[in-house]
Amino acid sequence: MKKYILKSIGVFAILFAFTQMANAQSPQKYGQVSGSFQLDAQLYQEDSELGITAEDINGQDMRMNAFGNIIYRLGNFSAGVRYEAYLPPLAGFDTRLEGQGFVNRWARYSTGIIDVTVGNFYEQFGSGMIFRAYEEWSLGYDNSVDGARVILTPMKGMTIKGIYGTQRFFWQKYEKNNRGIVRGGDLDLFMNDIFSGLESSKTKLTLGAGLISKYQADLDPIYKLPENVMSWSGRFNLSHGGFFWQTEYAHKINDPNAINDYIYKDGQGLFSSMSYSQKGLGFALSAKWIDNMGFKSDRAVTGDALFINFLPPNAKTHSYSLSAMYPYATQVNGEAAIQATINYRVPKKSKLGGKYGMGIELNFSHIRAIDKTPLNDSTSIGQSGTLGYETKFLSIGDDVYFQDLGIEIDKKINKHFKLIVSADMIKYNMAIIEGHLGEPDVDAFVWVTDLSYRFKRKHSLRWELSQLLTKQDQGNWIASTLEYNFAPTWFFAISDQYNYVNKDGVIKYTNENGEVHETEFEKLHYPTIAAGYTKGTTRVLLSYGRQREGILCVGGVCRAVPKSNGFKITITSSF
Amino acid sequence: MKIFKILFTIIIASGLFTACDKIEGSYYESGIIPPPTTRVLLEDYTGHTCVACPSAHVIAEDLQNTYGDTNLIVVAVHAGTFANPGSSPYDYDFTTDAGDAYNTFFGITSYPNGVINRVKTGNNYFIDKNQWGPAVSKLLYEKKTMEVTIEANGNDTIINGSVKIDFIEGLNSQAKVIIWVTEDHIIKPQLNGALDYEHNHVLRGAVEHTWGYTLSSSTYSAGSTTSIEFSDYRIGEDWVMKNLSVVAFVYDDETKRVIQVNKAHVHI
């Protein structure tokens, strides 16, 4: 390990020397170095009202996540390293991240026909349903592949990709049989370039297909496990003017694993998304149906690590804090989802649009279970060591997992004022999404008003007020933020989220066994103050206050955010 | 044409990535299961009016048939909503003070549910019946760090005995020993089972302490031995002595994780 760090520091020093030379002399001759950096650190405090004791903090009152990326480019050659440190990781991140070192190092060479990467790389086939290696800092998610990737362009319009390697699993180095090996290939054909007759056509068509196979030894004493699991997909993208339609079908052969409780059923999925846009009007419709599509390079691992594939989300990602309180997490064992979004811009100088026009967005998403029936009378649905269950392709089950119906309107009122209002009705199946068996569904209504006031050139104030109403979970919330911006350098904000529950502070529900559950909540405030400073590509953000317990999701992949109180700093920079 | 040549090459080359093993017929590695290296305790949290519980009893029995009932020690803990005595024919009281205490401590509210070696998976000690197989198979092949030997003698309505612990490896944390009495072949009704359902390895009670005897030292060197004697444990009025067993296990006091378990029939 020590040797590895020293080696990496060596690489870093050489790269640094190159930068100096590059700055001093001609960049074409010595190449260019770029990089980015982020540090998130928090000082945790005890808070008796939130129930955070010294025992919870356990002496680790200071925590930090940080990374630095350095990329060097010279002509067709590029190389990079990524350093990460979690000392220890911020609360809510996987504790297995604890450690520091160079997690990522790669070199890449590309000419017109061939593009080769060795080391760590990120890649995606189609929409990602069979393969997507990516990184999401805010989730602590990184399933990069360490190995080799070759991208060939044998003719115009044709791209062939081949990948071979093992995936990142926190800090654990790959050793024989400690996880699987991933290999695969993908073909992408842009028909308009391949067939000369279509070159000038307004209709554009791309066809694609991919294959991924995972190898993992069968060391299980009970089950006969498939050592090679293959997944394949076929797809098309079609566009004509403002119209766009993409569809992908994916299939995976028997892959008994810890996520599907070791059932031997094949998995399959279909994702289709269509959109149309013209001046002032946009429309998008997407649908997804998946069955048993959890695909990892270690069949025994649960949680977010080592996913080979990614199932695109069909729910709106909210940016206002109360609207984002109940986000949807993709259910890889089966879900049927649709989402529709309409954007309309009411023209300027119309009766409704006024002087500046007005934007309206309507969004609807609805996600349900798929219909699973038992194989026979003596086998329960999902029983390990069986085919699990039966389901018809595109079947829809009775259980609703999630629904969000929302509207957002933005309007510039005059030279100084801009207003955004939104309202969402959310249904959230807590038992399924959070795994809290027996908890009732949450029905929440959230409204937000966001008013910006520009009172001087570069000076503006923003006031946000929102409320969440629900009879379940922790009851009602109200939140407000006041922000002062002095563009582009400074910003200050003060905010509070108040969990006022309801009049008597008691949430009551009756479970399926007829038992009445009553939980008394303390009505709590979550105040925060924050300040930020930006100069060039560097930004420093400081905040102090309480953080409510919740769930953070990016693209349907989620992590829990525990409640906390303390001082937080974020620094980001790039060059 | 160039494109067809390239596509043909790709189709041939894609053979490289198509490795896949389709498992047909039995999904089990019959006959080649290696002998487990240690023993595992499976606590089956159950109840006589719980409709899904008999299916968990079957899973536990299958696992015992696979690994041997001397390696996988199953104890049926009747606790919670579905275990409470109700109206006839489900009026028998299977619950125990110890079982109620564990049920509360492990936070079990849905049944059936299992606790395997009292190991936490994520934030929970309990684990769904469909995941018992993978969990048990993993723990049975862990390294054996101590041996537990039980001696139990029944005399009229009294059980006396001892639990001996041999440390194969040293121990450097405070451990405790829980001793239970269990009973087989209790014929009582079970919902979704039968009116004359055979209840096996039912927890009848903990000897002396619900959370066990504390070992006199928190450090033991490899090769050392210690033992706990118990006497005058009075059995219940309707218990059948010849169907009774003693289950004893050593666990880490901080993590609650079971280090070793064993079971012995009560000698008459």
PDB file of N, CA and C in Angstrom, chain A residues 69-153:
ATOM      1  N   ASN A  69      -8.706  15.524  -8.713  1.00  0.00           N
ATOM      2  CA  ASN A  69      -8.546  14.895 -10.028  1.00  0.00           C
ATOM      3  C   ASN A  69      -7.453  15.629 -10.764  1.00  0.00           C
ATOM      4  N   ILE A  70      -6.500  14.942 -11.329  1.00  0.00           N
ATOM      5  CA  ILE A  70      -5.484  15.599 -12.154  1.00  0.00           C
ATOM      6  C   ILE A  70      -5.487  14.899 -13.511  1.00  0.00           C
ATOM      7  N   ILE A  71      -5.644  15.678 -14.556  1.00  0.00           N
ATOM      8  CA  ILE A  71      -5.662  15.101 -15.906  1.00  0.00           C
ATOM      9  C   ILE A  71      -4.595  15.785 -16.758  1.00  0.00           C
ATOM     10  N   TYR A  72      -3.828  14.978 -17.441  1.00  0.00           N
ATOM     11  CA  TYR A  72      -2.783  15.506 -18.311  1.00  0.00           C
ATOM     12  C   TYR A  72      -3.115  15.137 -19.747  1.00  0.00           C
ATOM     13  N   ARG A  73      -2.979  16.112 -20.652  1.00  0.00           N
ATOM     14  CA  ARG A  73      -3.274  15.854 -22.067  1.00  0.00           C
ATOM     15  C   ARG A  73      -2.125  16.321 -22.939  1.00  0.00           C
ATOM     16  N   LEU A  74      -1.725  15.464 -23.860  1.00  0.00           N
ATOM     17  CA  LEU A  74      -0.719  15.853 -24.848  1.00  0.00           C
ATOM     18  C   LEU A  74      -1.128  15.201 -26.161  1.00  0.00           C
ATOM     19  N   GLY A  75      -1.607  16.024 -27.078  1.00  0.00           N
ATOM     20  CA  GLY A  75      -2.046  15.499 -28.367  1.00  0.00           C
ATOM     21  C   GLY A  75      -3.114  14.440 -28.189  1.00  0.00           C
ATOM     22  N   ASN A  76      -2.855  13.255 -28.727  1.00  0.00           N
ATOM     23  CA  ASN A  76      -3.830  12.172 -28.648  1.00  0.00           C
ATOM     24  C   ASN A  76      -3.751  11.392 -27.338  1.00  0.00           C
ATOM     25  N   PHE A  77      -2.788  11.798 -26.498  1.00  0.00           N
ATOM     26  CA  PHE A  77      -2.577  11.057 -25.266  1.00  0.00           C
ATOM     27  C   PHE A  77      -3.155  11.827 -24.077  1.00  0.00           C
ATOM     28  N   SER A  78      -3.772  11.113 -23.150  1.00  0.00           N
ATOM     29  CA  SER A  78      -4.169  11.742 -21.892  1.00  0.00           C
ATOM     30  C   SER A  78      -4.028  10.722 -20.775  1.00  0.00           C
ATOM     31  N   ALA A  79      -3.840  11.233 -19.569  1.00  0.00           N
ATOM     32  CA  ALA A  79      -3.700  10.341 -18.416  1.00  0.00           C
ATOM     33  C   ALA A  79      -4.187  11.088 -17.194  1.00  0.00           C
ATOM     34  N   GLY A  80      -4.617  10.361 -16.194  1.00  0.00           N
ATOM     35  CA  GLY A  80      -5.110  11.043 -15.011  1.00  0.00           C
ATOM     36  C   GLY A  80      -5.036  10.190 -13.765  1.00  0.00           C
ATOM     37  N   VAL A  81      -5.103  10.894 -12.636  1.00  0.00           N
ATOM     38  CA  VAL A  81      -5.201  10.190 -11.363  1.00  0.00           C
ATOM     39  C   VAL A  81      -6.294  10.865 -10.552  1.00  0.00           C
ATOM     40  N   ARG A  82      -6.863  10.115  -9.643  1.00  0.00           N
ATOM     41  CA  ARG A  82      -7.872  10.661  -8.756  1.00  0.00           C
ATOM     42  C   ARG A  82      -7.537  10.189  -7.347  1.00  0.00           C
ATOM     43  N   TYR A  83      -7.418  11.183  -6.464  1.00  0.00           N
ATOM     44  CA  TYR A  83      -7.113  10.878  -5.072  1.00  0.00           C
ATOM     45  C   TYR A  83      -8.392  11.094  -4.268  1.00  0.00           C
ATOM     46  N   GLU A  84      -8.648  10.202  -3.328  1.00  0.00           N
ATOM     47  CA  GLU A  84      -9.817  10.397  -2.471  1.00  0.00           C
ATOM     48  C   GLU A  84      -9.435  10.174  -1.027  1.00  0.00           C
ATOM     49  N   ALA A  85     -10.104  10.899  -0.147  1.00  0.00           N
ATOM     50  CA  ALA A  85      -9.870  10.698   1.286  1.00  0.00           C
ATOM     51  C   ALA A  85     -11.194  10.789   2.025  1.00  0.00           C
ATOM     52  N   TYR A  86     -11.443   9.843   2.867  1.00  0.00           N
ATOM     53  CA  TYR A  86     -12.632   9.844   3.731  1.00  0.00           C
ATOM     54  C   TYR A  86     -12.111   9.579   5.135  1.00  0.00           C
ATOM     55  N   LEU A  87     -11.966  10.637   5.930  1.00  0.00           N
ATOM     56  CA  LEU A  87     -11.246  10.484   7.199  1.00  0.00           C
ATOM     57  C   LEU A  87     -12.012  11.038   8.382  1.00  0.00           C
ATOM     58  N   PRO A  88     -12.919  10.336   8.963  1.00  0.00           N
ATOM     59  CA  PRO A  88     -13.679   9.242   8.365  1.00  0.00           C
ATOM     60  C   PRO A  88     -14.766   9.833   7.477  1.00  0.00           C
ATOM     61  N   PRO A  89     -15.514   9.003   6.713  1.00  0.00           N
ATOM     62  CA  PRO A  89     -16.541   9.551   5.834  1.00  0.00           C
ATOM     63  C   PRO A  89     -17.621  10.314   6.602  1.00  0.00           C
ATOM     64  N   LEU A  90     -18.206  11.317   5.969  1.00  0.00           N
ATOM     65  CA  LEU A  90     -19.311  12.077   6.570  1.00  0.00           C
ATOM     66  C   LEU A  90     -20.425  11.103   6.953  1.00  0.00           C
ATOM     67  N   ALA A  91     -21.159  11.464   7.985  1.00  0.00           N
ATOM     68  CA  ALA A  91     -22.247  10.604   8.449  1.00  0.00           C
ATOM     69  C   ALA A  91     -23.236  10.384   7.305  1.00  0.00           C
ATOM     70  N   GLY A  92     -23.677   9.156   7.123  1.00  0.00           N
ATOM     71  CA  GLY A  92     -24.619   8.835   6.051  1.00  0.00           C
ATOM     72  C   GLY A  92     -23.939   8.196   4.859  1.00  0.00           C
ATOM     73  N   PHE A  93     -22.622   8.332   4.746  1.00  0.00           N
ATOM     74  CA  PHE A  93     -21.897   7.657   3.666  1.00  0.00           C
ATOM     75  C   PHE A  93     -21.487   6.271   4.166  1.00  0.00           C
ATOM     76  N   ASP A  94     -21.289   5.358   3.237  1.00  0.00           N
ATOM     77  CA  ASP A  94     -20.913   3.999   3.606  1.00  0.00           C
ATOM     78  C   ASP A  94     -19.606   4.022   4.400  1.00  0.00           C
ATOM     79  N   THR A  95     -19.634   3.395   5.565  1.00  0.00           N
ATOM     80  CA  THR A  95     -18.439   3.460   6.429  1.00  0.00           C
ATOM     81  C   THR A  95     -17.256   2.718   5.817  1.00  0.00           C
ATOM     82  N   ARG A  96     -17.510   1.853   4.825  1.00  0.00           N
ATOM     83  CA  ARG A  96     -16.411   1.145   4.186  1.00  0.00           C
ATOM     84  C   ARG A  96     -15.567   2.069   3.307  1.00  0.00           C
ATOM     85  N   LEU A  97     -16.041   3.336   3.139  1.00  0.00           N
ATOM     86  CA  LEU A  97     -15.248   4.291   2.362  1.00  0.00           C
ATOM     87  C   LEU A  97     -14.049   4.803   3.150  1.00  0.00           C
ATOM     88  N   GLU A  98     -14.044   4.575   4.458  1.00  0.00           N
ATOM     89  CA  GLU A  98     -12.974   5.156   5.285  1.00  0.00           C
ATOM     90  C   GLU A  98     -11.591   4.764   4.766  1.00  0.00           C
ATOM     91  N   GLY A  99     -10.750   5.791   4.572  1.00  0.00           N
ATOM     92  CA  GLY A  99      -9.398   5.548   4.072  1.00  0.00           C
ATOM     93  C   GLY A  99      -8.980   6.670   3.150  1.00  0.00           C
ATOM     94  N   GLN A 100      -7.791   6.587   2.630  1.00  0.00           N
ATOM     95  CA  GLN A 100      -7.354   7.580   1.656  1.00  0.00           C
ATOM     96  C   GLN A 100      -6.344   6.974   0.705  1.00  0.00           C
ATOM     97  N   GLY A 101      -6.281   7.537  -0.490  1.00  0.00           N
ATOM     98  CA  GLY A 101      -5.309   7.026  -1.448  1.00  0.00           C
ATOM     99  C   GLY A 101      -5.720   7.340  -2.873  1.00  0.00           C
ATOM    100  N   PHE A 102      -4.918   6.902  -3.809  1.00  0.00           N
ATOM    101  CA  PHE A 102      -5.230   7.093  -5.226  1.00  0.00           C
ATOM    102  C   PHE A 102      -6.110   5.928  -5.657  1.00  0.00           C
ATOM    103  N   VAL A 103      -7.377   6.234  -5.905  1.00  0.00           N
ATOM    104  CA  VAL A 103      -8.314   5.157  -6.228  1.00  0.00           C
ATOM    105  C   VAL A 103      -8.381   4.924  -7.719  1.00  0.00           C
ATOM    106  N   ASN A 104      -7.926   5.888  -8.458  1.00  0.00           N
ATOM    107  CA  ASN A 104      -8.219   5.901  -9.864  1.00  0.00           C
ATOM    108  C   ASN A 104      -6.988   6.381 -10.621  1.00  0.00           C
ATOM    109  N   ARG A 105      -6.500   5.617 -11.560  1.00  0.00           N
ATOM    110  CA  ARG A 105      -5.399   6.075 -12.419  1.00  0.00           C
ATOM    111  C   ARG A 105      -5.596   5.466 -13.785  1.00  0.00           C
ATOM    112  N   TRP A 106      -5.373   6.271 -14.825  1.00  0.00           N
ATOM    113  CA  TRP A 106      -5.667   5.787 -16.162  1.00  0.00           C
ATOM    114  C   TRP A 106      -4.806   6.490 -17.195  1.00  0.00           C
ATOM    115  N   ALA A 107      -4.678   5.857 -18.339  1.00  0.00           N
ATOM    116  CA  ALA A 107      -3.995   6.457 -19.478  1.00  0.00           C
ATOM    117  C   ALA A 107      -4.804   6.133 -20.715  1.00  0.00           C
ATOM    118  N   ARG A 108      -4.858   7.087 -21.661  1.00  0.00           N
ATOM    119  CA  ARG A 108      -5.715   6.914 -22.826  1.00  0.00           C
ATOM    120  C   ARG A 108      -5.006   7.436 -24.067  1.00  0.00           C
ATOM    121  N   TYR A 109      -5.160   6.712 -25.140  1.00  0.00           N
ATOM    122  CA  TYR A 109      -4.572   7.130 -26.401  1.00  0.00           C
ATOM    123  C   TYR A 109      -5.646   6.987 -27.464  1.00  0.00           C
ATOM    124  N   SER A 110      -5.821   8.035 -28.271  1.00  0.00           N
ATOM    125  CA  SER A 110      -6.834   7.877 -29.308  1.00  0.00           C
ATOM    126  C   SER A 110      -6.384   8.475 -30.634  1.00  0.00           C
ATOM    127  N   THR A 111      -6.590   7.695 -31.688  1.00  0.00           N
ATOM    128  CA  THR A 111      -6.374   8.219 -33.035  1.00  0.00           C
ATOM    129  C   THR A 111      -7.738   8.167 -33.704  1.00  0.00           C
ATOM    130  N   GLY A 112      -7.793   8.395 -34.960  1.00  0.00           N
ATOM    131  CA  GLY A 112      -9.098   8.410 -35.631  1.00  0.00           C
ATOM    132  C   GLY A 112      -9.837   7.103 -35.493  1.00  0.00           C
ATOM    133  N   ILE A 113      -9.130   5.988 -35.575  1.00  0.00           N
ATOM    134  CA  ILE A 113      -9.826   4.711 -35.655  1.00  0.00           C
ATOM    135  C   ILE A 113      -9.899   3.978 -34.320  1.00  0.00           C
ATOM    136  N   ILE A 114      -8.890   4.199 -33.485  1.00  0.00           N
ATOM    137  CA  ILE A 114      -8.866   3.452 -32.216  1.00  0.00           C
ATOM    138  C   ILE A 114      -8.656   4.381 -31.021  1.00  0.00           C
ATOM    139  N   ASP A 115      -9.318   4.037 -29.935  1.00  0.00           N
ATOM    140  CA  ASP A 115      -9.237   4.820 -28.703  1.00  0.00           C
ATOM    141  C   ASP A 115      -9.080   3.782 -27.583  1.00  0.00           C
ATOM    142  N   VAL A 116      -7.929   3.802 -26.942  1.00  0.00           N
ATOM    143  CA  VAL A 116      -7.635   2.774 -25.930  1.00  0.00           C
ATOM    144  C   VAL A 116      -7.473   3.417 -24.557  1.00  0.00           C
ATOM    145  N   THR A 117      -8.109   2.848 -23.551  1.00  0.00           N
ATOM    146  CA  THR A 117      -7.910   3.301 -22.168  1.00  0.00           C
ATOM    147  C   THR A 117      -7.465   2.110 -21.347  1.00  0.00           C
ATOM    148  N   VAL A 118      -6.423   2.316 -20.546  1.00  0.00           N
ATOM    149  CA  VAL A 118      -6.069   1.279 -19.578  1.00  0.00           C
ATOM    150  C   VAL A 118      -6.129   1.903 -18.192  1.00  0.00           C
ATOM    151  N   GLY A 119      -6.476   1.098 -17.190  1.00  0.00           N
ATOM    152  CA  GLY A 119      -6.650   1.627 -15.837  1.00  0.00           C
ATOM    153  C   GLY A 119      -8.128   1.786 -15.561  1.00  0.00           C
ATOM    154  N   ASN A 120      -8.472   2.818 -14.785  1.00  0.00           N
ATOM    155  CA  ASN A 120      -9.883   2.999 -14.419  1.00  0.00           C
ATOM    156  C   ASN A 120     -10.609   3.811 -15.474  1.00  0.00           C
ATOM    157  N   PHE A 121     -11.827   3.389 -15.779  1.00  0.00           N
ATOM    158  CA  PHE A 121     -12.620   4.169 -16.736  1.00  0.00           C
ATOM    159  C   PHE A 121     -14.096   4.093 -16.383  1.00  0.00           C
ATOM    160  N   TYR A 122     -14.841   5.067 -16.929  1.00  0.00           N
ATOM    161  CA  TYR A 122     -16.294   5.109 -16.802  1.00  0.00           C
ATOM    162  C   TYR A 122     -16.873   4.918 -18.201  1.00  0.00           C
ATOM    163  N   GLU A 123     -17.960   4.225 -18.298  1.00  0.00           N
ATOM    164  CA  GLU A 123     -18.500   3.929 -19.622  1.00  0.00           C
ATOM    165  C   GLU A 123     -19.975   3.575 -19.478  1.00  0.00           C
ATOM    166  N   GLN A 124     -20.695   3.658 -20.574  1.00  0.00           N
ATOM    167  CA  GLN A 124     -22.119   3.326 -20.560  1.00  0.00           C
ATOM    168  C   GLN A 124     -22.520   2.761 -21.911  1.00  0.00           C
ATOM    169  N   PHE A 125     -23.309   1.709 -21.911  1.00  0.00           N
ATOM    170  CA  PHE A 125     -23.867   1.161 -23.154  1.00  0.00           C
ATOM    171  C   PHE A 125     -25.329   1.577 -23.205  1.00  0.00           C
ATOM    172  N   GLY A 126     -25.737   2.280 -24.245  1.00  0.00           N
ATOM    173  CA  GLY A 126     -27.132   2.690 -24.400  1.00  0.00           C
ATOM    174  C   GLY A 126     -27.602   3.494 -23.209  1.00  0.00           C
ATOM    175  N   SER A 127     -28.807   3.162 -22.699  1.00  0.00           N
ATOM    176  CA  SER A 127     -29.322   3.906 -21.551  1.00  0.00           C
ATOM    177  C   SER A 127     -28.741   3.389 -20.236  1.00  0.00           C
ATOM    178  N   GLY A 128     -27.909   2.383 -20.296  1.00  0.00           N
ATOM    179  CA  GLY A 128     -27.253   1.893 -19.088  1.00  0.00           C
ATOM    180  C   GLY A 128     -27.896   0.648 -18.493  1.00  0.00           C
ATOM    181  N   MET A 129     -28.957   0.143 -19.147  1.00  0.00           N
ATOM    182  CA  MET A 129     -29.710  -0.974 -18.550  1.00  0.00           C
ATOM    183  C   MET A 129     -28.897  -2.253 -18.392  1.00  0.00           C
ATOM    184  N   ILE A 130     -27.855  -2.425 -19.218  1.00  0.00           N
ATOM    185  CA  ILE A 130     -26.996  -3.592 -18.983  1.00  0.00           C
ATOM    186  C   ILE A 130     -25.620  -3.179 -18.455  1.00  0.00           C
ATOM    187  N   PHE A 131     -25.206  -1.941 -18.759  1.00  0.00           N
ATOM    188  CA  PHE A 131     -23.903  -1.518 -18.262  1.00  0.00           C
ATOM    189  C   PHE A 131     -23.796  -0.003 -18.138  1.00  0.00           C
ATOM    190  N   ARG A 132     -23.471   0.447 -16.950  1.00  0.00           N
ATOM    191  CA  ARG A 132     -23.123   1.846 -16.757  1.00  0.00           C
ATOM    192  C   ARG A 132     -22.149   1.949 -15.586  1.00  0.00           C
ATOM    193  N   ALA A 133     -20.940   2.371 -15.874  1.00  0.00           N
ATOM    194  CA  ALA A 133     -19.956   2.618 -14.820  1.00  0.00           C
ATOM    195  C   ALA A 133     -19.877   4.120 -14.657  1.00  0.00           C
ATOM    196  N   TYR A 134     -20.241   4.630 -13.490  1.00  0.00           N
ATOM    197  CA  TYR A 134     -20.223   6.075 -13.270  1.00  0.00           C
ATOM    198  C   TYR A 134     -19.899   6.392 -11.821  1.00  0.00           C
ATOM    199  N   GLU A 135     -19.796   7.690 -11.582  1.00  0.00           N
ATOM    200  CA  GLU A 135     -19.393   8.126 -10.260  1.00  0.00           C
ATOM    201  C   GLU A 135     -20.330   9.234  -9.823  1.00  0.00           C
ATOM    202  N   GLU A 136     -20.803   9.212  -8.585  1.00  0.00           N
ATOM    203  CA  GLU A 136     -21.671  10.278  -8.083  1.00  0.00           C
ATOM    204  C   GLU A 136     -21.188  10.636  -6.681  1.00  0.00           C
ATOM    205  N   TRP A 137     -20.493  11.748  -6.634  1.00  0.00           N
ATOM    206  CA  TRP A 137     -19.819  12.163  -5.403  1.00  0.00           C
ATOM    207  C   TRP A 137     -20.784  12.324  -4.234  1.00  0.00           C
ATOM    208  N   SER A 138     -21.975  12.917  -4.499  1.00  0.00           N
ATOM    209  CA  SER A 138     -22.890  13.202  -3.396  1.00  0.00           C
ATOM    210  C   SER A 138     -23.468  11.930  -2.771  1.00  0.00           C
ATOM    211  N   LEU A 139     -23.351  10.800  -3.482  1.00  0.00           N
ATOM    212  CA  LEU A 139     -23.859   9.541  -2.924  1.00  0.00           C
ATOM    213  C   LEU A 139     -22.733   8.657  -2.398  1.00  0.00           C
ATOM    214  N   GLY A 140     -21.494   9.025  -2.728  1.00  0.00           N
ATOM    215  CA  GLY A 140     -20.373   8.140  -2.393  1.00  0.00           C
ATOM    216  C   GLY A 140     -20.400   6.909  -3.292  1.00  0.00           C
ATOM    217  N   TYR A 141     -20.915   7.096  -4.515  1.00  0.00           N
ATOM    218  CA  TYR A 141     -21.115   5.971  -5.436  1.00  0.00           C
ATOM    219  C   TYR A 141     -20.016   6.000  -6.489  1.00  0.00           C
ATOM    220  N   ASP A 142     -19.326   4.907  -6.681  1.00  0.00           N
ATOM    221  CA  ASP A 142     -18.312   4.825  -7.728  1.00  0.00           C
ATOM    222  C   ASP A 142     -18.157   3.357  -8.118  1.00  0.00           C
ATOM    223  N   ASN A 143     -18.632   3.019  -9.319  1.00  0.00           N
ATOM    224  CA  ASN A 143     -18.496   1.627  -9.763  1.00  0.00           C
ATOM    225  C   ASN A 143     -17.606   1.568 -11.010  1.00  0.00           C
ATOM    226  N   SER A 144     -16.569   2.419 -11.031  1.00  0.00           N
ATOM    227  CA  SER A 144     -15.646   2.459 -12.169  1.00  0.00           C
ATOM    228  C   SER A 144     -15.041   1.081 -12.416  1.00  0.00           C
ATOM    229  N   VAL A 145     -14.647   0.866 -13.662  1.00  0.00           N
ATOM    230  CA  VAL A 145     -14.039  -0.414 -14.012  1.00  0.00           C
ATOM    231  C   VAL A 145     -12.528  -0.226 -14.100  1.00  0.00           C
ATOM    232  N   ASP A 146     -11.804  -1.149 -13.542  1.00  0.00           N
ATOM    233  CA  ASP A 146     -10.345  -1.119 -13.614  1.00  0.00           C
ATOM    234  C   ASP A 146      -9.958  -2.236 -14.584  1.00  0.00           C
ATOM    235  N   GLY A 147      -9.419  -1.839 -15.737  1.00  0.00           N
ATOM    236  CA  GLY A 147      -9.100  -2.836 -16.748  1.00  0.00           C
ATOM    237  C   GLY A 147      -8.740  -2.139 -18.043  1.00  0.00           C
ATOM    238  N   ALA A 148      -9.326  -2.596 -19.134  1.00  0.00           N
ATOM    239  CA  ALA A 148      -9.023  -2.003 -20.427  1.00  0.00           C
ATOM    240  C   ALA A 148     -10.293  -1.738 -21.198  1.00  0.00           C
ATOM    241  N   ARG A 149     -10.268  -0.647 -21.958  1.00  0.00           N
ATOM    242  CA  ARG A 149     -11.405  -0.324 -22.822  1.00  0.00           C
ATOM    243  C   ARG A 149     -10.874   0.050 -24.208  1.00  0.00           C
ATOM    244  N   VAL A 150     -11.501  -0.475 -25.216  1.00  0.00           N
ATOM    245  CA  VAL A 150     -11.112  -0.142 -26.583  1.00  0.00           C
ATOM    246  C   VAL A 150     -12.348   0.380 -27.304  1.00  0.00           C
ATOM    247  N   ILE A 151     -12.215   1.539 -27.946  1.00  0.00           N
ATOM    248  CA  ILE A 151     -13.320   2.064 -28.748  1.00  0.00           C
ATOM    249  C   ILE A 151     -12.824   2.149 -30.192  1.00  0.00           C
ATOM    250  N   LEU A 152     -13.501   1.445 -31.072  1.00  0.00           N
ATOM    251  CA  LEU A 152     -13.093   1.426 -32.477  1.00  0.00           C
ATOM    252  C   LEU A 152     -14.101   2.186 -33.324  1.00  0.00           C
ATOM    253  N   THR A 153     -13.597   2.917 -34.301  1.00  0.00           N
ATOM    254  CA  THR A 153     -14.469   3.568 -35.278  1.00  0.00           C
ATOM    255  C   THR A 153     -13.987   3.130 -36.659  1.00  0.00           C
TER     256      THR A 153
END
